[in-house]
Each structure stands twice: as structure tokens, then as C-alpha cells.
XYZ file of C-alpha atoms in Angstrom:
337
model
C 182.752 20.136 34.362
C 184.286 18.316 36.891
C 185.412 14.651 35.176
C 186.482 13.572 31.826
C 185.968 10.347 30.776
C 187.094 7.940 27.699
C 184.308 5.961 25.739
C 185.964 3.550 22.771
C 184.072 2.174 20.122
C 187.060 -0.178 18.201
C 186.739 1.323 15.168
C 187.892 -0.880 11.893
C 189.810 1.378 9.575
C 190.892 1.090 6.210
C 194.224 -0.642 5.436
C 193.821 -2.899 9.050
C 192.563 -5.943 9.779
C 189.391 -5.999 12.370
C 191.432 -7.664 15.240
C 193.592 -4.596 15.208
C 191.195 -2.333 16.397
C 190.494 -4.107 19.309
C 194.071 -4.335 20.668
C 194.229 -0.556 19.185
C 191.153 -0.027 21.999
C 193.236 -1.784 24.902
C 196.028 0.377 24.173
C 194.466 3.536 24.130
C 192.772 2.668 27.497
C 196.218 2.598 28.790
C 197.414 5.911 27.264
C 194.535 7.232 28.762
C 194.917 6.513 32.280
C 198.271 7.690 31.990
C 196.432 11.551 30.996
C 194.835 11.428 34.070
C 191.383 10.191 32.500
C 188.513 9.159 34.935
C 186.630 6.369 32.989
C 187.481 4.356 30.189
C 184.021 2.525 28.662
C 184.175 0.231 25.639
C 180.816 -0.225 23.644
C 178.927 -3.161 22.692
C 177.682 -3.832 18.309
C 176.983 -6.996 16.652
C 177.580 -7.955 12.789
C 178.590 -3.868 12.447
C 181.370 -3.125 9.483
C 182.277 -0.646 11.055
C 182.665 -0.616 15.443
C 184.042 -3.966 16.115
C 183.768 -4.444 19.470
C 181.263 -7.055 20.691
C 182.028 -8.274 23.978
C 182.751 -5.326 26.158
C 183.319 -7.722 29.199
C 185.578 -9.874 28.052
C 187.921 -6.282 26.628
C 187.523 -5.088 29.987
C 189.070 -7.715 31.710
C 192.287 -7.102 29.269
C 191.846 -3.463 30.362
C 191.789 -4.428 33.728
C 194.621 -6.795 34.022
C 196.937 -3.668 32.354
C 195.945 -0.514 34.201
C 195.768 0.079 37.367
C 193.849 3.043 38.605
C 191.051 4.197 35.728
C 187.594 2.549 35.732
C 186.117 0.647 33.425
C 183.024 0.259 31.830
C 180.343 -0.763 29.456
C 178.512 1.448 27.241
C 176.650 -0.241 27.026
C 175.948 -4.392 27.736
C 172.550 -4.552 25.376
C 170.522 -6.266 28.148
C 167.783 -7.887 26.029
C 170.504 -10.107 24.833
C 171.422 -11.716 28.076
C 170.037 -12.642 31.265
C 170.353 -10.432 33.786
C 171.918 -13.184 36.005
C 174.704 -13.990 33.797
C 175.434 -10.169 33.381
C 176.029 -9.803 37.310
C 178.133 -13.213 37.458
C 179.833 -11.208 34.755
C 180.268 -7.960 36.183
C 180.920 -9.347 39.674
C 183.941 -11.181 38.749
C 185.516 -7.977 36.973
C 184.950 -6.150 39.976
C 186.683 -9.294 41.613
C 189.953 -8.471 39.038
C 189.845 -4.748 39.320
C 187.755 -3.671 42.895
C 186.252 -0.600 42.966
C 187.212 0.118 38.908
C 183.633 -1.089 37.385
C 181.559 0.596 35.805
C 178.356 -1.307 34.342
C 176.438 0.499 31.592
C 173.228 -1.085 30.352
C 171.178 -0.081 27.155
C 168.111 -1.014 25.587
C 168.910 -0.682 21.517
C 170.410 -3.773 20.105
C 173.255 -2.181 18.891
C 172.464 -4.113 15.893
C 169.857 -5.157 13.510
C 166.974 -6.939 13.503
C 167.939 -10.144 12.440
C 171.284 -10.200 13.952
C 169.515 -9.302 17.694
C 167.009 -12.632 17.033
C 170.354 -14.741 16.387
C 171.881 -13.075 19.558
C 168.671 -14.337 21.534
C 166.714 -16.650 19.525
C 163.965 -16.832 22.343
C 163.685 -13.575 23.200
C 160.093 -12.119 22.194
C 159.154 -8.777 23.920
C 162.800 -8.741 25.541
C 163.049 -4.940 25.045
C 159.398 -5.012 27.108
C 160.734 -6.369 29.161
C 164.327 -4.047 30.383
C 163.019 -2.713 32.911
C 162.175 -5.747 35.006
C 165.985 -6.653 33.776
C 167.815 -4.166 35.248
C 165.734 -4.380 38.748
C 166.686 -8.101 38.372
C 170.213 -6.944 37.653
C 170.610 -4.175 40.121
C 169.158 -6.861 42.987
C 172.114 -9.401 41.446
C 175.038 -7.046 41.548
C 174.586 -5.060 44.707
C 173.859 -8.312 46.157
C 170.358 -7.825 47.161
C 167.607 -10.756 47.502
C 164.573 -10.583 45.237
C 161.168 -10.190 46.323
C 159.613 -13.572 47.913
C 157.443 -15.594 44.810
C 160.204 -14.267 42.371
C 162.059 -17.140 40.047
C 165.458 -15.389 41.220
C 164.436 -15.266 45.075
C 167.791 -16.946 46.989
C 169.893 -16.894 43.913
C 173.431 -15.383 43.835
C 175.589 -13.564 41.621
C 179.068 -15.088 42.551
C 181.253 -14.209 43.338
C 180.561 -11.839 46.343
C 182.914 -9.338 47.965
C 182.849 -5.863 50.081
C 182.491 -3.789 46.892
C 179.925 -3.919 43.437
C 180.103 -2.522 39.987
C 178.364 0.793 39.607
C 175.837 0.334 37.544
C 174.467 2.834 34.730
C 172.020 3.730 32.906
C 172.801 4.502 29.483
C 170.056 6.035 26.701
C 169.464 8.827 23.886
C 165.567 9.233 24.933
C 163.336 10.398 27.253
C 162.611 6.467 28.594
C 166.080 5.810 29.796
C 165.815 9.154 31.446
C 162.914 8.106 33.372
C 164.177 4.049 34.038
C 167.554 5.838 35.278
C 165.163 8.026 37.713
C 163.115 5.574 38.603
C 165.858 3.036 39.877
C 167.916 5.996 40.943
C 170.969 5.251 39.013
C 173.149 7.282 37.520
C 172.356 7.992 33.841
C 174.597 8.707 30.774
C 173.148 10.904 27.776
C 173.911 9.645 24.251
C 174.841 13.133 22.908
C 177.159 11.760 20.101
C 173.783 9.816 18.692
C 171.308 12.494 18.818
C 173.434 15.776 17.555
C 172.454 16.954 21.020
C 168.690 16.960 20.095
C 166.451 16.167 23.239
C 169.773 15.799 25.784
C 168.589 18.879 27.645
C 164.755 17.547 27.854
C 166.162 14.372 28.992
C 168.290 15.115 31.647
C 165.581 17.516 33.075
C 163.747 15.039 33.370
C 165.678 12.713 35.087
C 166.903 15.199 37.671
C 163.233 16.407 38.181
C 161.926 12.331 38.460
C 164.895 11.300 40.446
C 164.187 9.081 43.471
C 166.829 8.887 45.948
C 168.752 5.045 45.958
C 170.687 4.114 49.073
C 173.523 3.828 46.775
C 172.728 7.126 45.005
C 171.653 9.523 47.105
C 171.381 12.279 44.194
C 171.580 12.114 40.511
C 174.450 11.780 38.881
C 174.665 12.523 34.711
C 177.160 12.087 32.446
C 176.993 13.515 28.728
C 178.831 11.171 25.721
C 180.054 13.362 23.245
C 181.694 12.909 19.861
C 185.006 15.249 19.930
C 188.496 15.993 17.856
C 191.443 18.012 18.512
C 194.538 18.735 17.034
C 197.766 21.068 17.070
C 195.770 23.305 14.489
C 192.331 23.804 13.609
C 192.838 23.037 9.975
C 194.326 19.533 11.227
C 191.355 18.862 13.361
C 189.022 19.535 10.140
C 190.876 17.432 8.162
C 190.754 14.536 10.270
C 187.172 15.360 10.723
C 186.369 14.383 7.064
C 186.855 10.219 8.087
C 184.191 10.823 10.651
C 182.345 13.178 8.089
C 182.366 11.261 5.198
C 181.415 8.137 7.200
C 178.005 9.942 8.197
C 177.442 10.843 5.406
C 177.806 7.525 3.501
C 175.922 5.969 6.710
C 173.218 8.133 6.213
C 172.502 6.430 2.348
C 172.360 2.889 4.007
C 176.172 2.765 3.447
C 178.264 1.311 6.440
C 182.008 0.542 6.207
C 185.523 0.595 7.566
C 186.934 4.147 8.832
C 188.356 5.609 5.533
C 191.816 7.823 5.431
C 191.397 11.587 4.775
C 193.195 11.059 1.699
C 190.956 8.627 0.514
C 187.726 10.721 1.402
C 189.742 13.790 -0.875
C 189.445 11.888 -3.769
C 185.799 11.056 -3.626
C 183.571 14.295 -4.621
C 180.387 15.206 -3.147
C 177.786 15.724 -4.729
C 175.634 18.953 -4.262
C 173.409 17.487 -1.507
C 176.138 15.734 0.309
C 177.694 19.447 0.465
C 174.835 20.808 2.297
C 175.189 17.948 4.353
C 178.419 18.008 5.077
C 178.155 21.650 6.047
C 175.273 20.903 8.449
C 177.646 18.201 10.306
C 180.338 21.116 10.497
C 178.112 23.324 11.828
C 177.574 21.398 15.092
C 180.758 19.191 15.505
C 183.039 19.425 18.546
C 186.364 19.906 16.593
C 189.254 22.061 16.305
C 192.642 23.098 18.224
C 192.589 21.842 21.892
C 191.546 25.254 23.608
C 188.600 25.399 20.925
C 187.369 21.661 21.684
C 187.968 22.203 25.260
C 186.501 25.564 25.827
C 183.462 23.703 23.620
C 183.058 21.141 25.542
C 183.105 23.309 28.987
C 180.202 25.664 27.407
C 178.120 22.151 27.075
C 178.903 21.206 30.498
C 178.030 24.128 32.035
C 174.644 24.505 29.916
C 173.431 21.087 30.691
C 175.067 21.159 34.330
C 176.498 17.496 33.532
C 179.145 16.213 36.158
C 181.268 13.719 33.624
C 181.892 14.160 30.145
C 182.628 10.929 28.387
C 184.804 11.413 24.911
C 184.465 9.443 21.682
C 186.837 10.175 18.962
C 187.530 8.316 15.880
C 190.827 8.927 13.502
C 192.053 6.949 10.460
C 195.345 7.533 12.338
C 195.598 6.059 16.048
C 198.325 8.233 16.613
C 196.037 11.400 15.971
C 193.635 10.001 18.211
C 196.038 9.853 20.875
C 197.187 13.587 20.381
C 193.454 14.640 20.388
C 193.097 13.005 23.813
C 196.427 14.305 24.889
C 195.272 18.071 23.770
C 192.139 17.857 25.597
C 193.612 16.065 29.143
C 196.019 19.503 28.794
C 193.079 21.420 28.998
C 190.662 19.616 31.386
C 192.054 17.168 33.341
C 193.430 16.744 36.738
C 197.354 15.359 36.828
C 197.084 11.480 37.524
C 197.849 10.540 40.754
């Protein structure tokens, strides 16, 4: 494993307003650069009780105006939404505020539900049909490339223009984003932290073995997004753990929510079922001391020969998400320059 990366998911929490998570998110990306962190990404989720954050370009330009050397990125902008067009006018003026720091992940799902997506884009019919011809759009529009003669686009500009352009990824938890990310030959971002790891290793296989050479990405590059706790002690990490677990669990009965405190998840009881369950999430989770997590998360790496490693981590506490991501930058990352 070679990079280790940040993705943020303002998380609302019991006992805090919703805005606070989002300046929670801007000041973690901060504390994070200062670890020596390669990527900080922020994700996109509509009408969601539970991850806030809904306009990952406008937090990365708050990002951007208050760090100076970590990148930034979306995982992901929900294409179908948008335009493509207004996306790279977007993305071009962040890499205008922060040059050479952008990072521009694109998904499919729409990180939300059905009804809430048709609000988003009321005239949007076979959108999702229609990503891939979006991101070829969008890939022409931020590398500053003309479209194809007898295409709507053809002589249209992203603006503004410059030396540099936002690096733009492919971000899925399938098979199909595997093969789009091959296809265009962009780098492509595994959704680990959605899937349990089930189908990451099929997926990057096949993008490595599909990959077609792009003049701005000669070979592939993969990055795996993980879900990941540490703390000074094992038994700390597991008992921060039970926000995340007890969250899954309630999500899993239709049940979404703010973050709850690990005191308030002790006084709830599980029943029988939600035992086994809960054992089952133990089983796989990437939690414990910081040489546990981080020996863990090396193991991964080096099984699924990823290059970046992108971190999600979600406390009650933001101070004990801080000391998880201070435990693991002890343990895997290079001292910032």
C-alpha cells in the first residue's frame, strides 16, 4: 500500500445540529492534511437522516481555501443529476482555486431515493442509461477536449481553462463501473465499505484485465474505500464500533437516523437476531488498536494489489475520530512535507 487517503461522509450525530457536521467535515480535512494524508473526498446524499453532505463542490471549495497541499475530491458527484457541462464549469473552477489538488469522482447511484432523485432532476428519464455518454461528455469538458463533429456540445467550453484539469474518477461497488472505468481508462475507486468486500476482487480484475490505455492514464490506477476504526485499545475501538454497529443494524430494518452515542446504543438490547447480526458485522469489520487496523488494512492492500486506500470512519465523538486517523497516519503514512 503505497497512499492513504481520507473519504468524509458528514455524519449527523445525536445531540448536534445537522450544520455541525459539515463544518465538523471541513475541519477534519484540515487535521488530516496535517497527518500527512494524500486525498481528502467528501460524498454526495440527498434527503438522508443520516450523511448530510449534499453538495460536495461547494465543501470543497471551503476545503480548498483552508489547506494547502492535500487533494480534494468527490465521492462521488451523482452524475444523472446534473449535466455534465455544468459539472466541468464546476470542477474547472476548483481546480482554478486549488491547481493540481482536484480530484473528481463520479457515480451512478443516486445516493438517494427514488422520489427524492426525480425532484433532483425532474426531466431526467433514462438518466442512469444514459452515464456513460455523461462522463465521455464530461471527460471531453474537463480535460478540455472538443467533442466529436454533429455532437450538441461540439465547440462548447468548460470555463474556465488553465494548464492543469481535475483528475477525474470513476467511482462504483459493481462490476459496470469496473468496466466504464476501463473503458474510458480512468482511474477507478472500489466501494469496499458498501459491499462488505463482496465482489471488490472480481471487480478490480476486471478492470485491470479490460483496461485501455488513456493518454492521461497510461495504466490503471485503483483505489479501495474502506470503512475503518482505531483506538489506543482494542476494547475502545469496539466500543466505538457499536454507533456504527447499531446504525447497520437499525438501517438494515428500514430504520435510518442520526449517529447515536455508545452510551445510548448500551441501553437499547438486542434482540436474539440482531445478536447474530451484530456478530456477523464483527466478524468482518476493520477495527481495533492502530497496529491491528493498520496491519488489516495492509493484508487488504496487498491481496487486492490496490495503490490508495481511502478511509471512512464514523464516531459519536469527533475527537475519537481524529485519534483513529491519527493512530493509523502513525502506522502508514509518509511525514507531510
Amino acid at each position: 500500500m503505497t497512499r492513504l487517503s481520507v473519504l468524509d461522509q458528514s455524519v449527523a450525530v445525536t445531540g448536534r445540529s445537522e450544520d455541525a457536521s459539515i463544518r465538523e467535515t471541513l475541519a477534519l480535512a484540515q487535521h488530516c492534511e496535517a497527518l500527512g494524508y494524500e486525498r481528502f473526498w467528501v460524498s454526495e446524499h440527498h434527503s438522508h437522516p443520516t450523511i448530510v453532505g449534499s453538495a460536495p463542490e461547494v465543501l470543497m471549495a471551503a476545503i480548498a481555501a483552508t489547506t494547502q497541499r492535500i487533494r480534494i475530491g468527490s465521492a462521488g458527484v451523482m452524475l444523472p443529476h446534473y449535466s455534465a457541462l455544468k459539472v466541468a464549469e464546476q470542477f474547472r473552477v476548483l481546480e482554478a482555486l486549488a491547481p493540481g489538488r482536484i480530484d473528481l469522482g463520479v457515480g451512478r447511484a443516486p445516493g438517494s431515493d427514488g422520489r427524492t432523485a426525480q425532484l433532483l432532476n425532474p426531466n431526467a428519464r433514462h438518466a442512469a442509461d444514459d452515464f456513460p455518454l455523461q462522463v465521455r461528455e464530461l471527460q471531453a469538458w474537463v480535460q478540455g477536449v472538443n467533442l466529436p463533429e454533429g455532437h450538441p456540445g461540439q465547440g462548447v467550453t468548460a470555463n474556465p481553462t488553465g494548464p492543469g484539469a481535475p483528475t477525474l474518477w470513476m467511482l462504483g461497488s459493481s462490476n459496470y463501473g469496473a468496466q466504464l472505468a476501463a473503458h474510458y481508462g480512468l482511474p477507478y475507486a472500489y466501494a469496499h465499505f458498501i459491499t462488505d468486500g463482496q465482489g471488490a476482487e472480481q471487480a478490480l480484475d476486471l478492470y485491470r484485465e479490460l483496461y485501455r490505455p488513456s493518454q492521461a492514464h497510461p495504466v490503471p490506477q485503483a483505489a479501495l474505500c474502506v470503512w475503518a476504526l482505531a483506538a489506543d485499545t482494542e476494547a475502545q475501538a469496539w466500543q466505538l464500533f457499536s454507533s456504527r454497529e447499531r446504525w447497520k443494524i437499525d438501517r438494515n430494518k428500514g430504520a435510518l437516523g442520526p449517529l447515536q452515542s455508545p452510551d445510548e446504543v448500551a441501553q437499547r438490547r438486542y434482540s436474539a437476531a440482531e445478536q447474530g447480526e451484530a456478530q456477523r458485522l464483527k466478524s468482518t469489520a476493520l477495527v481495533g488498536s492502530g497496529p491491528q487496523v493498520a496491519a488489516k488494512l495492509r493484508a487488504l492492500s496487498d491481496r487486492l494489489l490496490v495503490e490508495d486506500m481511502v478511509v471512512i470512519t464514523w464516531t459519536h465523538d469527533p475527537q475519537a475520530r481524529r485519534r483513529s486517523y491519527e493512530l493509523l497516519a502513525r502506522e502508514l503514512c509518509a511525514a507531510p512535507a
